[in-house]
Amino acid sequence: MLLYILDLVGVAVFAISGVLAARDRELDVLGVIVVAAMTAIGGGTLRDLLLDRHPIFWLTDTTYLVVIIVAALATIVYVRYRPAPMFSLRVADAFGLALFALLGASYAEAAQAPALIVILMGTMTGVTGGVLRDIVTARVPLIMQREIYASAAIAGVAAYLLMQALGLPQPVAFVGGVIVVVALRLGALRWNLHLPTFR
């Protein structure tokens, strides 16, 4: 039940980030909701396909779609009357990245995948929605830039597995992994940290 609630929270957060990314692209309301939906369920859809989890989660539980639509419409109304600061997109994206990366890792762990696959699956779940959002809104995906993004997800999932190996309960390790991802992502934005570039 806890994972399900967190999954819905992650969907809502990523839907919000999708709306914020689409706000200056002159899309109609339907277009904005489509961007929000792609952002919110893109990573989870890829996760389910790779883990052979059928049917895909949002095809049998329409609660996900309802959460996306409500979150998107509420955000549209909010930014119409109180424009959100640009940094809010990055904050929403950081929390969505963290939740989805750790959720993807948890599902891979439940499928008894090896640790390396757990890290890979968590990272892919976390970044795929953001990649789709950025491509559709004509932005260079964050994962392709110098910013600490996918590496934050990798570090968070690795920390999650390490904390469990040290004997911490799974829920505590989950929260710890989320904190690592968010701290790395927002810290990198705050202090302009990035990975070295290949020359």
Tab-separated table of C-alpha atoms in Angstrom:
chain	number	residue	atom	x	y	z
A	1	MET	CA	0.000	0.000	0.000
A	2	LEU	CA	2.852	2.407	0.847
A	3	LEU	CA	4.520	1.826	-2.537
A	4	TYR	CA	1.186	2.410	-4.265
A	5	ILE	CA	0.654	5.732	-2.475
A	6	LEU	CA	4.221	6.819	-3.256
A	7	ASP	CA	3.697	5.812	-6.882
A	8	LEU	CA	0.640	8.082	-7.061
A	9	VAL	CA	2.597	10.913	-5.421
A	10	GLY	CA	5.410	10.449	-7.939
A	11	VAL	CA	2.919	10.501	-10.808
A	12	ALA	CA	1.384	13.727	-9.503
A	13	VAL	CA	4.790	15.399	-9.057
A	14	PHE	CA	5.984	14.444	-12.531
A	15	ALA	CA	2.646	15.540	-14.017
A	16	ILE	CA	3.215	18.945	-12.415
A	17	SER	CA	6.707	19.120	-13.884
A	18	GLY	CA	5.245	18.261	-17.294
A	19	VAL	CA	2.785	21.149	-17.051
A	20	LEU	CA	5.517	23.557	-15.972
A	21	ALA	CA	7.691	22.471	-18.892
A	22	ALA	CA	4.809	22.979	-21.350
A	23	ARG	CA	3.635	26.344	-20.026
A	24	ASP	CA	5.542	28.487	-22.551
A	25	ARG	CA	5.052	26.214	-25.569
A	26	GLU	CA	1.629	27.611	-26.580
A	27	LEU	CA	-0.149	24.262	-26.236
A	28	ASP	CA	-3.862	23.900	-25.618
A	29	VAL	CA	-5.134	22.276	-22.425
A	30	LEU	CA	-5.281	18.818	-24.007
A	31	GLY	CA	-1.716	19.166	-25.247
A	32	VAL	CA	-0.520	20.139	-21.785
A	33	ILE	CA	-2.290	17.135	-20.228
A	34	VAL	CA	-0.685	14.848	-22.822
A	35	VAL	CA	2.761	16.189	-21.897
A	36	ALA	CA	1.933	15.741	-18.212
A	37	ALA	CA	0.809	12.145	-18.831
A	38	MET	CA	3.901	11.235	-20.840
A	39	THR	CA	6.087	12.660	-18.099
A	40	ALA	CA	4.181	10.926	-15.328
A	41	ILE	CA	3.796	7.398	-16.710
A	42	GLY	CA	6.620	7.132	-19.250
A	43	GLY	CA	9.167	5.759	-16.793
A	44	GLY	CA	6.743	3.356	-15.120
A	45	THR	CA	5.579	2.042	-18.492
A	46	LEU	CA	9.157	1.281	-19.540
A	47	ARG	CA	9.773	-0.334	-16.133
A	48	ASP	CA	6.779	-2.649	-16.499
A	49	LEU	CA	7.728	-3.606	-20.048
A	50	LEU	CA	11.312	-4.467	-19.103
A	51	LEU	CA	10.292	-6.358	-15.964
A	52	ASP	CA	7.554	-8.165	-17.922
A	53	ARG	CA	4.875	-6.877	-15.549
A	54	HIS	CA	1.568	-7.189	-17.385
A	55	PRO	CA	-0.799	-5.551	-17.827
A	56	ILE	CA	0.866	-2.132	-17.687
A	57	PHE	CA	-0.039	-0.503	-14.377
A	58	TRP	CA	-2.122	2.411	-15.676
A	59	LEU	CA	-4.168	0.236	-18.048
A	60	THR	CA	-5.841	-1.571	-15.155
A	61	ASP	CA	-5.818	1.164	-12.512
A	62	THR	CA	-7.290	4.377	-13.880
A	63	THR	CA	-6.526	6.128	-10.595
A	64	TYR	CA	-3.166	7.012	-12.144
A	65	LEU	CA	-4.829	8.805	-15.050
A	66	VAL	CA	-7.241	10.606	-12.725
A	67	VAL	CA	-4.307	11.801	-10.574
A	68	ILE	CA	-2.480	13.020	-13.689
A	69	ILE	CA	-5.491	14.961	-14.989
A	70	VAL	CA	-6.294	16.504	-11.592
A	71	ALA	CA	-2.660	17.460	-10.934
A	72	ALA	CA	-2.292	18.899	-14.437
A	73	LEU	CA	-5.508	20.945	-14.299
A	74	ALA	CA	-4.754	22.222	-10.793
A	75	THR	CA	-1.281	23.308	-11.920
A	76	ILE	CA	-2.673	24.994	-15.039
A	77	VAL	CA	-5.102	27.001	-12.914
A	78	TYR	CA	-2.426	27.863	-10.354
A	79	VAL	CA	0.168	29.142	-12.834
A	80	ARG	CA	-2.481	31.129	-14.682
A	81	TYR	CA	-3.060	33.331	-11.653
A	82	ARG	CA	0.210	32.932	-9.753
A	83	PRO	CA	3.088	32.213	-12.137
A	84	ALA	CA	5.443	29.654	-10.647
A	85	PRO	CA	9.155	30.536	-10.548
A	86	MET	CA	11.343	28.762	-13.105
A	87	PHE	CA	13.185	26.942	-10.330
A	88	SER	CA	9.924	25.193	-9.389
A	89	LEU	CA	10.245	22.975	-12.488
A	90	ARG	CA	13.629	21.749	-11.303
A	91	VAL	CA	12.360	21.158	-7.747
A	92	ALA	CA	9.321	19.191	-8.963
A	93	ASP	CA	11.545	17.253	-11.339
A	94	ALA	CA	14.029	16.432	-8.543
A	95	PHE	CA	11.311	14.967	-6.318
A	96	GLY	CA	9.741	13.080	-9.235
A	97	LEU	CA	13.145	11.700	-10.217
A	98	ALA	CA	13.811	10.564	-6.653
A	99	LEU	CA	10.444	8.888	-6.107
A	100	PHE	CA	10.389	7.117	-9.454
A	101	ALA	CA	14.008	5.968	-9.230
A	102	LEU	CA	13.435	4.393	-5.822
A	103	LEU	CA	10.071	2.937	-6.830
A	104	GLY	CA	11.587	1.415	-9.959
A	105	ALA	CA	14.359	-0.054	-7.832
A	106	SER	CA	11.808	-1.485	-5.383
A	107	TYR	CA	9.848	-3.186	-8.157
A	108	ALA	CA	13.038	-4.609	-9.677
A	109	GLU	CA	14.071	-5.814	-6.233
A	110	ALA	CA	10.684	-7.511	-5.782
A	111	ALA	CA	11.310	-9.294	-9.106
A	112	GLN	CA	14.567	-10.603	-7.553
A	113	ALA	CA	16.761	-8.793	-10.054
A	114	PRO	CA	20.519	-8.530	-9.335
A	115	ALA	CA	21.770	-5.354	-7.679
A	116	LEU	CA	23.184	-3.914	-10.921
A	117	ILE	CA	19.828	-4.396	-12.676
A	118	VAL	CA	18.034	-2.830	-9.703
A	119	ILE	CA	20.203	0.276	-10.094
A	120	LEU	CA	19.706	0.341	-13.862
A	121	MET	CA	15.948	-0.180	-13.608
A	122	GLY	CA	15.587	2.492	-10.948
A	123	THR	CA	17.563	4.988	-13.007
A	124	MET	CA	15.611	4.267	-16.191
A	125	THR	CA	12.297	4.575	-14.364
A	126	GLY	CA	13.393	7.916	-12.923
A	127	VAL	CA	14.711	9.568	-16.076
A	128	THR	CA	12.472	8.281	-18.891
A	129	GLY	CA	9.483	10.523	-18.143
A	130	GLY	CA	11.697	13.594	-18.015
A	131	VAL	CA	13.374	12.648	-21.298
A	132	LEU	CA	9.985	12.290	-23.021
A	133	ARG	CA	8.830	15.611	-21.517
A	134	ASP	CA	11.911	17.460	-22.729
A	135	ILE	CA	11.792	15.969	-26.226
A	136	VAL	CA	8.092	16.787	-26.696
A	137	THR	CA	8.593	20.355	-25.433
A	138	ALA	CA	11.640	20.839	-27.708
A	139	ARG	CA	14.260	20.951	-24.964
A	140	VAL	CA	17.583	19.178	-24.760
A	141	PRO	CA	16.893	16.336	-22.281
A	142	LEU	CA	18.526	16.889	-18.908
A	143	ILE	CA	20.103	13.447	-19.114
A	144	MET	CA	22.053	14.610	-22.190
A	145	GLN	CA	23.367	17.743	-20.511
A	146	ARG	CA	26.245	18.207	-18.091
A	147	GLU	CA	23.913	18.414	-15.122
A	148	ILE	CA	23.932	15.813	-12.365
A	149	TYR	CA	20.688	14.008	-13.158
A	150	ALA	CA	20.891	10.312	-13.983
A	151	SER	CA	23.974	10.108	-11.780
A	152	ALA	CA	21.872	11.381	-8.857
A	153	ALA	CA	19.398	8.547	-9.457
A	154	ILE	CA	22.221	6.011	-9.624
A	155	ALA	CA	23.680	7.291	-6.356
A	156	GLY	CA	20.284	7.261	-4.627
A	157	VAL	CA	19.458	3.687	-5.641
A	158	ALA	CA	22.972	2.524	-4.721
A	159	ALA	CA	22.583	4.173	-1.312
A	160	TYR	CA	19.201	2.447	-0.909
A	161	LEU	CA	20.745	-0.964	-1.556
A	162	LEU	CA	23.730	-0.214	0.677
A	163	MET	CA	21.535	0.852	3.581
A	164	GLN	CA	19.554	-2.365	3.304
A	165	ALA	CA	22.782	-4.377	3.177
A	166	LEU	CA	23.808	-2.660	6.413
A	167	GLY	CA	20.604	-3.875	8.047
A	168	LEU	CA	18.319	-0.856	7.835
A	169	PRO	CA	14.614	-1.590	7.227
A	170	GLN	CA	13.445	-1.219	3.632
A	171	PRO	CA	11.188	1.820	4.304
A	172	VAL	CA	14.047	3.655	6.033
A	173	ALA	CA	16.426	2.814	3.192
A	174	PHE	CA	13.795	4.011	0.692
A	175	VAL	CA	13.514	7.406	2.387
A	176	GLY	CA	17.304	7.601	2.622
A	177	GLY	CA	17.637	6.933	-1.094
A	178	VAL	CA	15.067	9.620	-1.918
A	179	ILE	CA	16.970	12.111	0.233
A	180	VAL	CA	20.238	11.281	-1.548
A	181	VAL	CA	18.700	11.848	-4.997
A	182	VAL	CA	16.997	15.122	-4.055
A	183	ALA	CA	20.045	16.439	-2.177
A	184	LEU	CA	22.399	15.681	-5.069
A	185	ARG	CA	20.062	17.101	-7.700
A	186	LEU	CA	19.188	20.322	-5.879
A	187	GLY	CA	22.729	20.714	-4.539
A	188	ALA	CA	24.078	20.466	-8.089
A	189	LEU	CA	21.634	23.157	-9.196
A	190	ARG	CA	22.406	25.389	-6.233
A	191	TRP	CA	26.183	25.264	-6.614
A	192	ASN	CA	26.344	24.673	-10.364
A	193	LEU	CA	27.957	21.255	-9.986
A	194	HIS	CA	28.248	18.985	-13.002
A	195	LEU	CA	30.080	15.937	-14.259
A	196	PRO	CA	33.294	16.470	-16.242
A	197	THR	CA	32.783	16.630	-19.984
A	198	PHE	CA	34.555	14.400	-22.494
A	199	ARG	CA	36.911	16.313	-24.783
